[in-house]
Amino acid sequence: MKKINAIITGVGGYLPDYILDNEELSRMVDTTDEWIMTRIGIKTRHILKGEGKGTSVMATEAVKDLLEKTNIDPLSVDLVICSTVTPDMSFPSTANLIAYNAGLTNAFAFDMSAACSGFLFGMQTAAAYIQSGRCKRVILVGADKMSSIVDYEDRKTCPIFGDGAGAVLFEADPTGEYGLIDSMLHSDGSGAKHLYMKAGGSAYPASIETVENKWHHIHQEGQTVFKAAVSNMADTAVALMERNNLTSDDVRFLVPHQANMRIIDATAARMGLSREKCMINIDRYGNTTAATLPLCLWDYEQRLKKGDNLVFAAFGGGFTWGAIYFKWAYDGDTMKR
Ligand code: UT7
């Protein structure tokens, strides 16, 4: 009997309306469009505005888009996983809120926290539930409201991040030929000190001191993270290709985390891929953390064909990183947008 594999059968997405461009940013901090474009490659990012609106608002819209496109019964979904570092609250999980708000009331739901690798780690988890036969339909959401933890007085971090959400549906492929073929995932806690948000958890609960010290914002040592991202993303993606006897000609698209255009270019170069074979939307959305990978799929879905070999790669806080080899299971232009 063939092994059941987990395929993606639909993609949904959502971006909030407000667009923060480099011109507006350069009135907020000492920066320029030229510096941001040269060093990072971001022109605009979307920002969720509105009192009391958290990540679940965007994530629910992405799931509704997915449900509409795939036309499945919401009650047939067994599990909802939300990868995020900006949950609405510490608890209940954001996935719980999404499941309720999108009408997925038969599903159990939980969040995953692996920073910018959250969606990648979530793909492996969602696939495992399908491959084991435990679930028939799993919705994986990658969503972050990064504007809620960005310090808009810090020019080193505020140009980088944006808000957004993407969602995919995992189902079984009885032929076993398509879907998640192989993965290499890694974590290294020695990197924690280079990229983190200090307060708001159990170590430093919110206090006047944590607020005054700006410990509720992202702390990133850019150059250290940059070097680790380039070497780890590229090494892992190349190792995954070698383990699966994939040449650069075999790969249709690299689906890279959108942290910095220079990191994407370096990873693609190590894999022997041209820019045309990279999914890129960092220029329009910035780094939406757990949402970058599904938003890439959302943007490029129409160009994907059944049987396309995709290599996903990500790096983020933790440190966490990895790569996934995934065989696409449907012609994207057959899906309505
Ligand atoms: O997604 C999670 C993983 N995160 C990443 O992968 C991010 C990795 N890191 C990066 O992408 C880059 O390191 C940054 C985009 C964060 C920074 O770029 P960089 O080329 O590493 O710049 P830098 O931090 O070395 O700063 C170079 C100079 C500094 O000035 P001095 O000290 O040389 O005078 C900064 O103060 O650029 C200055 N600078 C800026 N200038 C204008 C830093 N930010 C800005 C800015 N505008 N926004």
Short mmCIF file of C-alpha atoms and ligand atoms in Angstrom, two decimals:
data_model
loop_
_atom_site.label_atom_id
_atom_site.label_comp_id
_atom_site.label_asym_id
_atom_site.label_seq_id
_atom_site.Cartn_x
_atom_site.Cartn_y
_atom_site.Cartn_z
CA MET A 1 0.00 0.00 0.00
CA LYS A 2 1.30 3.46 -0.91
CA LYS A 3 2.11 5.84 1.91
CA ILE A 4 -0.43 8.68 2.32
CA ASN A 5 1.21 12.04 1.70
CA ALA A 6 0.05 15.54 2.61
CA ILE A 7 -0.63 17.97 -0.22
CA ILE A 8 -1.67 21.61 -0.25
CA THR A 9 -5.02 21.98 -2.02
CA GLY A 10 -5.64 25.72 -1.66
CA VAL A 11 -4.17 29.05 -0.56
CA GLY A 12 -5.80 32.12 0.99
CA GLY A 13 -4.39 35.44 2.06
CA TYR A 14 -5.13 38.81 3.57
CA LEU A 15 -3.32 42.13 3.78
CA PRO A 16 -4.67 45.12 5.71
CA ASP A 17 -5.53 48.22 3.71
CA TYR A 18 -3.14 50.76 5.20
CA ILE A 19 0.16 51.00 3.30
CA LEU A 20 3.23 52.43 5.04
CA ASP A 21 5.74 53.49 2.39
CA ASN A 22 9.37 54.56 2.66
CA GLU A 23 8.45 58.22 2.28
CA GLU A 24 6.26 58.13 5.38
CA LEU A 25 8.90 56.11 7.26
CA SER A 26 11.58 58.67 6.42
CA ARG A 27 9.43 61.31 8.15
CA MET A 28 9.26 59.09 11.28
CA VAL A 29 12.96 58.12 11.61
CA ASP A 30 16.29 59.16 10.08
CA THR A 31 16.23 56.97 6.96
CA THR A 32 15.78 57.14 3.19
CA ASP A 33 14.06 55.17 0.47
CA GLU A 34 17.48 54.62 -1.08
CA TRP A 35 18.97 53.08 2.11
CA ILE A 36 16.00 50.79 2.65
CA MET A 37 15.87 49.66 -0.98
CA THR A 38 19.63 49.03 -1.15
CA ARG A 39 20.09 47.33 2.22
CA ILE A 40 16.75 45.46 2.52
CA GLY A 41 14.69 45.79 -0.68
CA ILE A 42 11.38 46.96 0.80
CA LYS A 43 9.26 49.73 -0.70
CA THR A 44 5.97 49.32 1.15
CA ARG A 45 4.42 47.27 3.94
CA HIS A 46 0.79 46.81 5.06
CA ILE A 47 -0.23 47.82 8.59
CA LEU A 48 -3.31 46.72 10.51
CA LYS A 49 -4.96 49.74 12.13
CA GLY A 50 -7.83 49.85 14.60
CA GLU A 51 -8.34 49.62 18.33
CA GLY A 52 -8.36 46.06 19.64
CA LYS A 53 -7.64 44.45 16.25
CA GLY A 54 -5.09 41.66 16.56
CA THR A 55 -3.53 38.98 14.41
CA SER A 56 -6.70 36.84 14.45
CA VAL A 57 -8.57 39.52 12.47
CA MET A 58 -6.20 39.14 9.51
CA ALA A 59 -5.90 35.38 9.94
CA THR A 60 -9.67 34.92 9.92
CA GLU A 61 -9.92 36.87 6.65
CA ALA A 62 -7.18 34.69 5.12
CA VAL A 63 -9.04 31.54 6.18
CA LYS A 64 -12.34 32.89 4.79
CA ASP A 65 -10.56 33.54 1.47
CA LEU A 66 -9.23 29.97 1.55
CA LEU A 67 -12.68 28.52 2.31
CA GLU A 68 -14.26 30.50 -0.50
CA LYS A 69 -11.64 29.43 -3.04
CA THR A 70 -11.63 25.74 -2.08
CA ASN A 71 -15.40 25.64 -1.48
CA ILE A 72 -15.07 23.09 1.35
CA ASP A 73 -17.48 22.67 4.25
CA PRO A 74 -15.96 24.54 7.24
CA LEU A 75 -17.23 21.76 9.50
CA SER A 76 -15.05 19.23 7.66
CA VAL A 77 -11.82 20.80 8.94
CA ASP A 78 -10.24 18.69 11.70
CA LEU A 79 -7.41 20.94 12.88
CA VAL A 80 -6.34 24.60 12.73
CA ILE A 81 -2.73 25.55 13.44
CA CYS A 82 -1.66 29.18 13.64
CA SER A 83 2.03 30.04 13.45
CA THR A 84 2.61 33.47 14.96
CA VAL A 85 4.82 35.48 17.31
CA THR A 86 2.13 38.12 17.77
CA PRO A 87 -0.86 36.23 19.16
CA ASP A 88 -3.90 38.33 20.11
CA MET A 89 -3.31 37.26 23.72
CA SER A 90 -1.02 34.85 25.59
CA PHE A 91 -4.05 32.63 25.83
CA PRO A 92 -6.38 31.44 24.47
CA SER A 93 -4.51 30.57 21.31
CA THR A 94 -5.04 32.70 18.23
CA ALA A 95 -5.87 29.50 16.32
CA ASN A 96 -8.79 29.01 18.71
CA LEU A 97 -10.14 32.47 17.86
CA ILE A 98 -9.65 31.92 14.13
CA ALA A 99 -11.45 28.57 14.21
CA TYR A 100 -14.43 30.13 15.99
CA ASN A 101 -14.59 33.27 13.86
CA ALA A 102 -14.28 31.38 10.56
CA GLY A 103 -16.86 28.75 11.56
CA LEU A 104 -14.41 25.84 11.83
CA THR A 105 -16.20 24.64 14.91
CA ASN A 106 -15.42 20.92 14.58
CA ALA A 107 -11.68 21.55 14.59
CA PHE A 108 -9.24 21.48 17.48
CA ALA A 109 -6.79 24.36 17.34
CA PHE A 110 -3.43 25.48 18.66
CA ASP A 111 -0.64 27.99 18.00
CA MET A 112 2.96 27.32 17.04
CA SER A 113 5.83 29.60 17.92
CA ALA A 114 8.96 29.37 15.80
CA ALA A 115 9.30 33.04 14.76
CA CYS A 116 10.09 33.49 11.06
CA SER A 117 10.35 29.70 10.63
CA GLY A 118 6.89 29.24 12.12
CA PHE A 119 5.13 28.44 8.87
CA LEU A 120 7.87 26.01 7.83
CA PHE A 121 7.68 24.16 11.14
CA GLY A 122 3.88 24.28 10.86
CA MET A 123 4.00 22.64 7.42
CA GLN A 124 5.84 19.65 8.87
CA THR A 125 3.36 19.44 11.75
CA ALA A 126 0.26 19.77 9.56
CA ALA A 127 1.64 17.17 7.14
CA ALA A 128 2.34 14.73 9.98
CA TYR A 129 -1.32 14.86 11.11
CA ILE A 130 -2.41 14.05 7.54
CA GLN A 131 0.24 11.39 6.89
CA SER A 132 -0.64 9.57 10.12
CA GLY A 133 -4.30 9.43 9.10
CA ARG A 134 -5.30 11.30 12.28
CA CYS A 135 -6.75 14.25 10.27
CA LYS A 136 -8.31 14.58 6.84
CA ARG A 137 -8.23 18.36 6.59
CA VAL A 138 -5.80 20.70 8.35
CA ILE A 139 -5.68 24.48 7.89
CA LEU A 140 -2.29 26.02 8.58
CA VAL A 141 -2.22 29.79 9.05
CA GLY A 142 0.87 32.00 9.17
CA ALA A 143 -0.07 35.42 10.52
CA ASP A 144 1.64 38.28 12.29
CA LYS A 145 0.82 41.82 13.29
CA MET A 146 4.47 42.87 13.52
CA SER A 147 3.48 46.53 13.87
CA SER A 148 2.33 45.67 17.40
CA ILE A 149 5.93 44.91 18.51
CA VAL A 150 7.98 47.22 16.27
CA ASP A 151 9.57 50.33 17.79
CA TYR A 152 8.78 53.08 15.28
CA GLU A 153 11.60 55.19 16.76
CA ASP A 154 14.25 52.55 15.92
CA ARG A 155 15.44 52.97 12.34
CA LYS A 156 17.31 49.66 12.46
CA THR A 157 14.14 47.59 12.75
CA CYS A 158 11.09 49.65 11.80
CA PRO A 159 11.62 49.58 8.01
CA ILE A 160 11.77 45.79 7.96
CA PHE A 161 8.43 44.51 9.18
CA GLY A 162 4.82 44.47 7.98
CA ASP A 163 1.49 42.84 8.87
CA GLY A 164 -0.33 40.09 6.99
CA ALA A 165 -1.76 36.58 7.00
CA GLY A 166 -1.76 33.54 4.74
CA ALA A 167 -3.54 30.21 5.06
CA VAL A 168 -3.26 26.85 3.29
CA LEU A 169 -5.36 23.71 3.31
CA PHE A 170 -3.61 20.37 3.78
CA GLU A 171 -5.32 17.19 2.59
CA ALA A 172 -4.27 13.62 1.85
CA ASP A 173 -2.81 12.51 -1.48
CA PRO A 174 -3.57 8.81 -1.72
CA THR A 175 -1.11 8.41 -4.63
CA GLY A 176 1.69 9.45 -2.27
CA GLU A 177 3.44 11.19 -5.18
CA TYR A 178 2.77 14.83 -4.34
CA GLY A 179 3.10 16.99 -1.26
CA LEU A 180 5.72 17.17 1.45
CA ILE A 181 8.60 14.97 0.29
CA ASP A 182 11.40 15.88 2.71
CA SER A 183 12.30 18.42 5.37
CA MET A 184 15.29 19.58 7.40
CA LEU A 185 14.34 21.70 10.44
CA HIS A 186 16.72 23.12 13.06
CA SER A 187 16.68 25.07 16.32
CA ASP A 188 19.58 26.59 18.24
CA GLY A 189 18.84 28.46 21.47
CA SER A 190 22.30 30.01 21.56
CA GLY A 191 20.93 32.43 18.97
CA ALA A 192 18.17 33.65 21.29
CA LYS A 193 20.20 36.61 22.51
CA HIS A 194 20.48 38.11 19.03
CA LEU A 195 16.79 38.38 18.15
CA TYR A 196 14.06 38.54 20.77
CA MET A 197 11.37 40.52 22.56
CA LYS A 198 12.37 40.65 26.21
CA ALA A 199 9.15 41.44 28.05
CA GLY A 200 5.53 40.38 28.09
CA GLY A 201 6.23 36.73 28.89
CA SER A 202 6.72 35.10 32.28
CA ALA A 203 10.34 36.27 32.70
CA TYR A 204 9.47 39.97 32.54
CA PRO A 205 5.70 40.52 32.82
CA ALA A 206 4.54 43.99 31.80
CA SER A 207 5.49 46.71 34.26
CA ILE A 208 6.23 50.42 34.11
CA GLU A 209 9.92 49.50 33.88
CA THR A 210 9.46 47.11 30.91
CA VAL A 211 7.48 49.75 29.05
CA GLU A 212 9.91 52.57 29.80
CA ASN A 213 12.85 50.38 28.70
CA LYS A 214 11.08 49.45 25.45
CA TRP A 215 11.34 45.74 26.26
CA HIS A 216 8.01 45.09 24.50
CA HIS A 217 9.66 45.75 21.13
CA ILE A 218 11.82 43.62 18.82
CA HIS A 219 15.50 43.58 19.67
CA GLN A 220 17.61 42.50 16.69
CA GLU A 221 21.38 42.49 16.15
CA GLY A 222 21.03 42.90 12.41
CA GLN A 223 24.47 41.88 11.16
CA THR A 224 24.75 38.76 13.36
CA VAL A 225 21.29 37.62 12.31
CA PHE A 226 22.05 38.44 8.67
CA LYS A 227 25.17 36.26 8.60
CA ALA A 228 23.46 33.35 10.38
CA ALA A 229 20.44 33.63 8.06
CA VAL A 230 22.49 33.55 4.86
CA SER A 231 24.68 30.60 5.86
CA ASN A 232 22.00 28.48 7.51
CA MET A 233 19.25 29.01 4.93
CA ALA A 234 21.60 28.36 2.03
CA ASP A 235 23.42 25.39 3.64
CA THR A 236 20.16 23.66 4.53
CA ALA A 237 18.47 24.28 1.18
CA VAL A 238 21.52 22.93 -0.67
CA ALA A 239 21.78 19.90 1.64
CA LEU A 240 18.10 19.15 1.06
CA MET A 241 18.55 19.37 -2.70
CA GLU A 242 21.54 17.00 -2.52
CA ARG A 243 19.71 14.50 -0.31
CA ASN A 244 16.88 14.38 -2.87
CA ASN A 245 19.11 14.43 -5.98
CA LEU A 246 17.57 17.72 -7.10
CA THR A 247 19.51 19.87 -9.54
CA SER A 248 18.78 23.57 -9.97
CA ASP A 249 16.96 22.68 -13.21
CA ASP A 250 14.61 20.41 -11.24
CA VAL A 251 13.51 23.24 -8.90
CA ARG A 252 10.61 25.35 -10.22
CA PHE A 253 10.60 27.87 -7.37
CA LEU A 254 12.48 28.71 -4.20
CA VAL A 255 9.89 29.88 -1.65
CA PRO A 256 12.09 31.90 0.69
CA HIS A 257 11.32 33.74 3.90
CA GLN A 258 11.13 37.43 2.99
CA ALA A 259 13.54 39.03 5.47
CA ASN A 260 16.01 40.79 3.22
CA MET A 261 16.41 40.78 -0.57
CA ARG A 262 20.14 40.21 -0.12
CA ILE A 263 19.49 37.04 1.93
CA ILE A 264 17.09 35.76 -0.77
CA ASP A 265 19.64 36.45 -3.53
CA ALA A 266 22.46 34.76 -1.59
CA THR A 267 20.36 31.65 -0.91
CA ALA A 268 19.22 31.42 -4.52
CA ALA A 269 22.78 31.84 -5.78
CA ARG A 270 24.03 28.96 -3.59
CA MET A 271 21.22 26.78 -4.99
CA GLY A 272 22.15 27.76 -8.56
CA LEU A 273 18.79 29.49 -9.13
CA SER A 274 18.11 32.73 -11.01
CA ARG A 275 15.87 35.42 -9.51
CA GLU A 276 13.08 34.32 -11.87
CA LYS A 277 12.92 31.10 -9.87
CA CYS A 278 12.44 32.91 -6.53
CA MET A 279 9.08 33.89 -5.13
CA ILE A 280 9.52 37.53 -4.12
CA ASN A 281 7.08 40.01 -2.57
CA ILE A 282 9.30 41.58 0.10
CA ASP A 283 9.27 44.84 -1.88
CA ARG A 284 5.50 45.19 -1.31
CA TYR A 285 4.85 43.46 2.02
CA GLY A 286 8.15 43.59 3.96
CA ASN A 287 8.86 40.86 6.51
CA THR A 288 5.52 39.56 7.81
CA THR A 289 7.30 36.85 9.89
CA ALA A 290 5.12 33.69 9.88
CA ALA A 291 3.06 35.00 6.96
CA THR A 292 5.82 35.40 4.37
CA LEU A 293 5.74 31.84 2.98
CA PRO A 294 1.95 31.48 2.56
CA LEU A 295 1.73 35.01 1.11
CA CYS A 296 4.34 33.96 -1.47
CA LEU A 297 2.16 30.98 -2.40
CA TRP A 298 -0.89 33.27 -2.50
CA ASP A 299 0.86 35.64 -4.94
CA TYR A 300 2.37 32.93 -7.16
CA GLU A 301 -0.44 30.34 -7.05
CA GLN A 302 -1.62 31.16 -10.59
CA ARG A 303 1.84 30.30 -11.95
CA LEU A 304 2.14 26.95 -10.19
CA LYS A 305 1.59 23.68 -12.04
CA LYS A 306 0.90 20.17 -10.82
CA GLY A 307 4.22 18.42 -10.24
CA ASP A 308 6.29 21.59 -9.73
CA ASN A 309 9.17 21.07 -7.29
CA LEU A 310 9.26 23.79 -4.64
CA VAL A 311 11.96 24.33 -2.03
CA PHE A 312 10.80 26.35 0.98
CA ALA A 313 13.52 27.93 3.16
CA ALA A 314 13.35 30.14 6.23
CA PHE A 315 15.42 31.51 9.09
CA GLY A 316 14.30 33.35 12.21
CA GLY A 317 14.45 34.09 15.91
CA GLY A 318 15.38 31.24 18.19
CA PHE A 319 17.46 30.70 16.12
CA THR A 320 15.19 28.50 14.00
CA TRP A 321 15.68 27.55 10.37
CA GLY A 322 15.18 24.88 7.78
CA ALA A 323 14.06 23.85 4.31
CA ILE A 324 11.24 21.73 2.90
CA TYR A 325 11.03 19.95 -0.45
CA PHE A 326 7.40 20.02 -1.61
CA LYS A 327 5.82 18.72 -4.83
CA TRP A 328 2.90 20.96 -5.83
CA ALA A 329 -0.37 19.09 -6.44
CA TYR A 330 -2.60 21.27 -8.68
CA ASP A 331 -2.58 23.74 -11.56
CA GLY A 332 -2.88 27.12 -9.87
CA ASP A 333 -4.67 28.80 -12.77
CA THR A 334 -7.67 26.54 -12.17
CA MET A 335 -8.28 28.27 -8.81
CA LYS A 336 -10.31 31.47 -8.78
CA ARG A 337 -8.67 34.43 -7.08
O1 UT7 B 1 13.27 37.60 9.73
C1 UT7 B 1 14.02 37.27 10.86
C2 UT7 B 1 15.46 37.25 10.57
N1 UT7 B 1 15.94 38.60 10.37
C3 UT7 B 1 16.76 38.85 9.38
O2 UT7 B 1 17.06 37.98 8.59
C4 UT7 B 1 17.36 40.23 9.30
C5 UT7 B 1 18.85 40.13 9.07
N2 UT7 B 1 19.53 41.43 9.07
C6 UT7 B 1 19.36 42.34 8.09
O3 UT7 B 1 18.57 42.16 7.19
C7 UT7 B 1 20.24 43.56 8.09
O4 UT7 B 1 21.29 43.36 9.01
C8 UT7 B 1 19.50 44.87 8.45
C9 UT7 B 1 18.55 45.23 7.31
C10 UT7 B 1 18.74 44.71 9.74
C11 UT7 B 1 20.50 46.02 8.59
O5 UT7 B 1 21.30 46.13 7.40
P1 UT7 B 1 22.89 46.16 7.52
O6 UT7 B 1 23.39 46.30 6.15
O7 UT7 B 1 23.32 44.96 8.29
O8 UT7 B 1 23.14 47.50 8.29
P2 UT7 B 1 23.88 47.74 9.68
O9 UT7 B 1 23.02 47.35 10.82
O10 UT7 B 1 25.26 47.17 9.62
O11 UT7 B 1 24.02 49.31 9.67
C12 UT7 B 1 24.87 49.98 8.71
C13 UT7 B 1 24.72 51.47 8.90
C14 UT7 B 1 24.84 51.91 10.36
O12 UT7 B 1 25.47 53.18 10.39
P3 UT7 B 1 27.01 53.33 10.81
O13 UT7 B 1 27.11 52.73 12.18
O14 UT7 B 1 27.77 52.54 9.79
O15 UT7 B 1 27.24 54.80 10.75
C15 UT7 B 1 23.42 52.07 10.80
O16 UT7 B 1 23.27 53.00 11.84
O17 UT7 B 1 23.42 51.86 8.48
C16 UT7 B 1 22.79 52.59 9.53
N3 UT7 B 1 21.35 52.32 9.48
C17 UT7 B 1 20.51 53.04 8.74
N4 UT7 B 1 20.71 54.12 7.95
C18 UT7 B 1 19.63 54.61 7.32
C19 UT7 B 1 20.67 51.33 10.09
N5 UT7 B 1 19.37 51.42 9.77
C20 UT7 B 1 19.25 52.48 8.94
C21 UT7 B 1 18.16 53.05 8.27
N6 UT7 B 1 18.40 54.11 7.47
N7 UT7 B 1 16.91 52.56 8.38
#
